[in-house]
mmCIF file of C-alpha atoms in Angstrom:
data_model
loop_
_atom_site.group_PDB
_atom_site.id
_atom_site.type_symbol
_atom_site.label_atom_id
_atom_site.label_comp_id
_atom_site.label_asym_id
_atom_site.label_seq_id
_atom_site.Cartn_x
_atom_site.Cartn_y
_atom_site.Cartn_z
ATOM 1 C CA GLY A 1 -0.179 0.159 0.105
ATOM 2 C CA GLU A 2 0.934 3.689 -0.080
ATOM 3 C CA ASP A 3 3.074 4.988 2.474
ATOM 4 C CA VAL A 4 4.624 8.641 2.871
ATOM 5 C CA GLU A 5 7.709 9.370 5.337
ATOM 6 C CA GLN A 6 9.068 12.236 6.711
ATOM 7 C CA SER A 7 11.567 13.240 9.144
ATOM 8 C CA LEU A 8 9.834 14.861 12.360
ATOM 9 C CA PHE A 9 11.624 17.920 13.412
ATOM 10 C CA LEU A 10 13.773 20.572 11.804
ATOM 11 C CA SER A 11 14.931 23.571 13.866
ATOM 12 C CA VAL A 12 16.397 26.483 11.780
ATOM 13 C CA ARG A 13 17.331 30.286 12.431
ATOM 14 C CA GLU A 14 15.219 33.372 11.156
ATOM 15 C CA GLY A 15 16.980 34.073 7.711
ATOM 16 C CA ASP A 16 18.179 30.583 6.784
ATOM 17 C CA SER A 17 16.930 28.168 4.368
ATOM 18 C CA SER A 18 14.878 25.375 5.439
ATOM 19 C CA VAL A 19 14.734 21.898 3.616
ATOM 20 C CA ILE A 20 11.810 19.435 4.541
ATOM 21 C CA ASN A 21 12.275 16.139 2.998
ATOM 22 C CA CYS A 22 9.664 13.369 2.038
ATOM 23 C CA THR A 23 9.754 9.922 0.556
ATOM 24 C CA TYR A 24 6.692 8.129 -0.845
ATOM 25 C CA THR A 25 6.339 4.362 -1.998
ATOM 26 C CA ASP A 26 3.375 4.526 -4.486
ATOM 27 C CA SER A 27 4.970 4.809 -8.323
ATOM 28 C CA SER A 28 1.539 5.726 -9.444
ATOM 29 C CA SER A 29 1.564 9.006 -7.542
ATOM 30 C CA THR A 30 0.108 11.585 -10.208
ATOM 31 C CA TYR A 31 0.274 14.890 -7.636
ATOM 32 C CA LEU A 32 2.390 15.294 -4.486
ATOM 33 C CA TYR A 33 1.642 18.064 -2.016
ATOM 34 C CA TRP A 34 3.003 20.290 0.807
ATOM 35 C CA TYR A 35 0.614 21.331 3.356
ATOM 36 C CA LYS A 36 0.930 23.647 6.273
ATOM 37 C CA GLN A 37 -0.542 23.348 9.777
ATOM 38 C CA GLU A 38 -0.205 25.998 12.373
ATOM 39 C CA PRO A 39 -1.358 24.841 16.281
ATOM 40 C CA GLY A 40 -5.056 24.588 16.379
ATOM 41 C CA ALA A 41 -5.882 25.282 12.678
ATOM 42 C CA GLY A 42 -6.598 22.956 9.671
ATOM 43 C CA LEU A 43 -4.038 22.385 6.497
ATOM 44 C CA GLN A 44 -3.142 24.968 4.475
ATOM 45 C CA LEU A 45 -2.458 23.938 0.772
ATOM 46 C CA LEU A 46 1.102 25.366 0.106
ATOM 47 C CA THR A 47 2.062 24.116 -3.182
ATOM 48 C CA TYR A 48 1.550 20.555 -5.324
ATOM 49 C CA ILE A 49 3.655 19.298 -8.069
ATOM 50 C CA PHE A 50 2.540 17.070 -10.852
ATOM 51 C CA SER A 51 4.627 13.784 -11.183
ATOM 52 C CA ASN A 52 5.815 14.460 -14.647
ATOM 53 C CA MET A 53 7.795 17.631 -13.354
ATOM 54 C CA ASP A 54 10.819 17.762 -11.234
ATOM 55 C CA MET A 55 10.700 21.202 -10.022
ATOM 56 C CA LYS A 56 8.316 23.979 -9.034
ATOM 57 C CA GLN A 57 8.829 27.439 -7.712
ATOM 58 C CA ASP A 58 6.631 29.794 -6.100
ATOM 59 C CA GLN A 59 7.993 32.642 -4.399
ATOM 60 C CA ARG A 60 10.004 31.589 -1.261
ATOM 61 C CA LEU A 61 9.132 27.659 -1.945
ATOM 62 C CA THR A 62 10.873 25.599 -4.063
ATOM 63 C CA VAL A 63 9.444 21.841 -4.584
ATOM 64 C CA LEU A 64 12.252 19.390 -5.742
ATOM 65 C CA LEU A 65 10.850 16.028 -7.035
ATOM 66 C CA ASN A 66 12.851 13.055 -8.020
ATOM 67 C CA LYS A 67 10.601 10.259 -9.264
ATOM 68 C CA LYS A 68 13.360 7.891 -9.696
ATOM 69 C CA ASP A 69 14.138 7.824 -5.775
ATOM 70 C CA LYS A 70 10.365 8.592 -4.800
ATOM 71 C CA HIS A 71 11.847 11.826 -3.033
ATOM 72 C CA LEU A 72 10.172 15.078 -2.523
ATOM 73 C CA SER A 73 11.430 18.220 -0.948
ATOM 74 C CA LEU A 74 10.106 21.563 -0.138
ATOM 75 C CA ARG A 75 12.865 24.456 0.312
ATOM 76 C CA ILE A 76 11.646 27.654 2.042
ATOM 77 C CA ALA A 77 13.889 30.517 1.393
ATOM 78 C CA ASP A 78 14.797 33.057 3.965
ATOM 79 C CA THR A 79 12.853 31.180 6.736
ATOM 80 C CA GLN A 80 10.793 33.557 9.014
ATOM 81 C CA THR A 81 9.482 32.861 12.482
ATOM 82 C CA GLY A 82 5.976 32.741 10.867
ATOM 83 C CA ASP A 83 7.043 29.573 9.150
ATOM 84 C CA SER A 84 6.707 27.688 12.424
ATOM 85 C CA ALA A 85 4.333 25.204 12.038
ATOM 86 C CA ILE A 86 3.978 21.701 10.993
ATOM 87 C CA TYR A 87 4.569 20.703 7.327
ATOM 88 C CA PHE A 88 2.860 17.712 5.688
ATOM 89 C CA CYS A 89 3.769 15.909 2.448
ATOM 90 C CA ALA A 90 0.668 13.956 0.720
ATOM 91 C CA GLU A 91 0.297 12.315 -2.572
ATOM 92 C CA ILE A 92 -2.685 11.319 -4.731
ATOM 93 C CA SER A 93 -2.190 8.053 -6.394
ATOM 94 C CA MET A 94 -4.056 6.628 -9.223
ATOM 95 C CA ASN A 95 -4.496 3.279 -6.863
ATOM 96 C CA SER A 96 -6.137 5.330 -4.389
ATOM 97 C CA GLY A 97 -8.331 7.264 -6.977
ATOM 98 C CA TYR A 98 -10.758 10.001 -6.686
ATOM 99 C CA SER A 99 -8.575 12.473 -4.975
ATOM 100 C CA THR A 100 -7.637 10.655 -1.757
ATOM 101 C CA LEU A 101 -4.731 12.186 -0.029
ATOM 102 C CA THR A 102 -2.301 9.857 1.886
ATOM 103 C CA PHE A 103 -0.201 11.762 4.400
ATOM 104 C CA GLY A 104 3.052 11.607 6.044
ATOM 105 C CA LYS A 105 3.340 12.159 9.648
ATOM 106 C CA GLY A 106 4.524 16.038 9.477
ATOM 107 C CA THR A 107 7.445 17.425 10.030
ATOM 108 C CA MET A 108 7.472 20.064 12.833
ATOM 109 C CA LEU A 109 9.428 23.063 11.704
ATOM 110 C CA LEU A 110 10.613 25.279 14.713
ATOM 111 C CA VAL A 111 12.233 28.720 13.404
ATOM 112 C CA SER A 112 14.130 30.961 16.128
ATOM 113 C CA PRO A 113 14.674 34.636 16.079
ATOM 114 C CA ASP B 1 -15.469 33.813 -1.235
ATOM 115 C CA ALA B 2 -15.824 31.469 2.047
ATOM 116 C CA GLY B 3 -13.541 28.706 2.252
ATOM 117 C CA VAL B 4 -14.339 25.252 3.499
ATOM 118 C CA THR B 5 -16.190 25.752 6.816
ATOM 119 C CA GLN B 6 -16.993 23.251 9.329
ATOM 120 C CA SER B 7 -19.141 23.407 12.582
ATOM 121 C CA PRO B 8 -18.679 23.072 15.499
ATOM 122 C CA THR B 9 -15.119 23.852 16.075
ATOM 123 C CA HIS B 10 -15.092 21.960 19.436
ATOM 124 C CA LEU B 11 -17.243 18.937 20.922
ATOM 125 C CA ILE B 12 -16.764 16.990 24.093
ATOM 126 C CA LYS B 13 -19.003 13.799 24.075
ATOM 127 C CA THR B 14 -18.997 10.779 26.461
ATOM 128 C CA ARG B 15 -18.201 7.121 25.413
ATOM 129 C CA GLY B 16 -21.117 5.327 23.248
ATOM 130 C CA GLN B 17 -22.739 8.617 22.253
ATOM 131 C CA GLN B 18 -23.235 9.648 18.660
ATOM 132 C CA VAL B 19 -21.959 12.808 17.275
ATOM 133 C CA THR B 20 -22.639 14.832 13.969
ATOM 134 C CA LEU B 21 -20.191 17.026 12.371
ATOM 135 C CA ARG B 22 -21.097 19.385 9.377
ATOM 136 C CA CYS B 23 -19.073 20.702 6.425
ATOM 137 C CA SER B 24 -19.853 23.163 3.821
ATOM 138 C CA PRO B 25 -17.570 23.240 0.876
ATOM 139 C CA LYS B 26 -15.641 25.930 -0.725
ATOM 140 C CA SER B 27 -17.827 27.716 -3.734
ATOM 141 C CA GLY B 28 -17.850 25.828 -6.543
ATOM 142 C CA HIS B 29 -16.744 22.580 -5.359
ATOM 143 C CA ASP B 30 -18.885 19.353 -5.215
ATOM 144 C CA THR B 31 -16.703 16.833 -3.821
ATOM 145 C CA VAL B 32 -16.286 16.592 0.036
ATOM 146 C CA SER B 33 -13.838 14.390 1.831
ATOM 147 C CA TRP B 34 -13.363 13.661 5.673
ATOM 148 C CA TYR B 35 -10.186 12.986 7.351
ATOM 149 C CA GLN B 36 -9.422 12.146 10.907
ATOM 150 C CA GLN B 37 -6.091 13.483 12.489
ATOM 151 C CA ALA B 38 -5.361 11.839 15.775
ATOM 152 C CA LEU B 39 -2.657 13.911 17.758
ATOM 153 C CA GLY B 40 0.836 13.903 16.410
ATOM 154 C CA GLN B 41 -0.483 11.960 13.458
ATOM 155 C CA GLY B 42 -1.067 13.024 9.863
ATOM 156 C CA PRO B 43 -4.724 13.043 8.571
ATOM 157 C CA GLN B 44 -6.243 9.725 7.781
ATOM 158 C CA PHE B 45 -8.690 9.399 5.049
ATOM 159 C CA ILE B 46 -12.306 8.432 5.715
ATOM 160 C CA PHE B 47 -14.503 8.817 2.985
ATOM 161 C CA GLN B 48 -15.343 10.951 0.385
ATOM 162 C CA TYR B 49 -18.945 12.037 -1.165
ATOM 163 C CA TYR B 50 -19.850 13.067 -4.758
ATOM 164 C CA GLU B 51 -23.155 13.333 -6.169
ATOM 165 C CA GLU B 52 -24.580 12.769 -2.794
ATOM 166 C CA GLU B 53 -22.928 9.320 -2.743
ATOM 167 C CA GLU B 54 -20.004 7.775 -0.755
ATOM 168 C CA ARG B 55 -17.540 6.969 -3.823
ATOM 169 C CA GLN B 56 -14.565 6.083 -1.695
ATOM 170 C CA ARG B 57 -13.806 4.565 1.786
ATOM 171 C CA GLY B 58 -10.667 4.285 3.867
ATOM 172 C CA ASN B 59 -9.974 1.839 6.595
ATOM 173 C CA PHE B 60 -12.881 2.945 9.083
ATOM 174 C CA PRO B 61 -15.514 0.939 10.674
ATOM 175 C CA ASP B 62 -19.161 1.341 9.852
ATOM 176 C CA ARG B 63 -19.532 3.282 12.688
ATOM 177 C CA PHE B 64 -18.493 6.229 10.853
ATOM 178 C CA SER B 65 -20.932 7.034 8.568
ATOM 179 C CA GLY B 66 -21.723 10.451 6.297
ATOM 180 C CA HIS B 67 -24.232 12.267 3.907
ATOM 181 C CA GLN B 68 -24.040 14.910 1.134
ATOM 182 C CA PHE B 69 -26.840 17.294 0.474
ATOM 183 C CA PRO B 70 -27.920 18.534 -2.848
ATOM 184 C CA ASN B 71 -26.086 21.885 -1.716
ATOM 185 C CA TYR B 72 -22.813 20.022 -1.624
ATOM 186 C CA SER B 73 -22.705 20.442 1.997
ATOM 187 C CA SER B 74 -21.852 17.156 3.939
ATOM 188 C CA GLU B 75 -22.179 15.568 7.467
ATOM 189 C CA LEU B 76 -20.281 13.076 8.996
ATOM 190 C CA ASN B 77 -21.568 10.750 11.875
ATOM 191 C CA VAL B 78 -19.834 8.762 14.365
ATOM 192 C CA ASN B 79 -22.003 6.053 16.691
ATOM 193 C CA ALA B 80 -21.254 4.261 19.606
ATOM 194 C CA LEU B 81 -18.231 6.942 20.532
ATOM 195 C CA LEU B 82 -14.753 5.213 21.599
ATOM 196 C CA LEU B 83 -11.880 6.925 23.686
ATOM 197 C CA GLY B 84 -10.046 6.605 20.433
ATOM 198 C CA ASP B 85 -12.344 8.508 18.403
ATOM 199 C CA SER B 86 -11.098 11.632 19.894
ATOM 200 C CA ALA B 87 -9.096 13.524 16.933
ATOM 201 C CA LEU B 88 -9.420 16.541 14.901
ATOM 202 C CA TYR B 89 -11.781 15.884 11.901
ATOM 203 C CA LEU B 90 -10.941 17.698 8.869
ATOM 204 C CA CYS B 91 -13.301 18.204 5.763
ATOM 205 C CA ALA B 92 -11.614 18.977 2.556
ATOM 206 C CA SER B 93 -13.521 20.069 -0.466
ATOM 207 C CA SER B 94 -12.353 19.945 -4.345
ATOM 208 C CA ALA B 95 -13.898 20.141 -7.714
ATOM 209 C CA SER B 96 -14.944 17.199 -9.933
ATOM 210 C CA THR B 97 -13.768 19.089 -12.914
ATOM 211 C CA GLY B 98 -11.159 21.520 -13.862
ATOM 212 C CA GLN B 99 -8.378 21.407 -10.974
ATOM 213 C CA GLY B 100 -9.668 18.690 -8.971
ATOM 214 C CA GLU B 101 -6.273 17.766 -7.748
ATOM 215 C CA LYS B 102 -6.590 20.856 -5.455
ATOM 216 C CA LEU B 103 -8.098 19.808 -2.059
ATOM 217 C CA PHE B 104 -9.000 22.443 0.414
ATOM 218 C CA PHE B 105 -9.337 21.772 4.062
ATOM 219 C CA GLY B 106 -11.392 23.632 6.826
ATOM 220 C CA SER B 107 -10.106 24.274 10.325
ATOM 221 C CA GLY B 108 -11.467 20.912 11.612
ATOM 222 C CA THR B 109 -13.795 19.979 14.394
ATOM 223 C CA GLN B 110 -11.924 18.884 17.526
ATOM 224 C CA LEU B 111 -13.721 15.682 19.280
ATOM 225 C CA SER B 112 -12.938 14.855 22.719
ATOM 226 C CA VAL B 113 -14.634 11.625 23.904
ATOM 227 C CA LEU B 114 -14.393 11.102 27.859
#
């Protein structure tokens, strides 16, 4: 079945770049996502990438996809204290169908001043 | 444009009781999915509704049921509550046409079962 793995914690200083990594197992994945969750809140869609792309950039966010290694990363440039949150990697696969997401357990990003 | 709205925001129930959670999808969306997020975990897919029918279901018991109304809003019902049902319940909406790959989530309902 599908499985998505993430490192659990990342700590950076304000102004540095953050890189959050994710691996997935389902080779039929069509879209891969990054969601952000702040304390007590729902999930905010940050960005997503189609599986035939290897990079997508959106302002401070850069997503890299290595389909051969089933590895996805999210780079946040010039990380701010407001970026502190839990970041979830998720995939949609043809096996699960109908836009159902499989999530990792989340990476807690702590940004210190 | 209102996003995905869920009610109530918090709920406290006791074991054995029943609960109903509600969701209104984002304007223009016709598909609603429900997810359960236990503390410290990623969201787990419960089921998805489209055209007022359950289209797909995750690995959840029959105590979890749902409904979708003609206006695309949805309810999640949980019967015979267990302590382990305590979680954040998230609703996500998407469009069946166009950018159906974009799922938007509500802020969730925090359910505590005592």
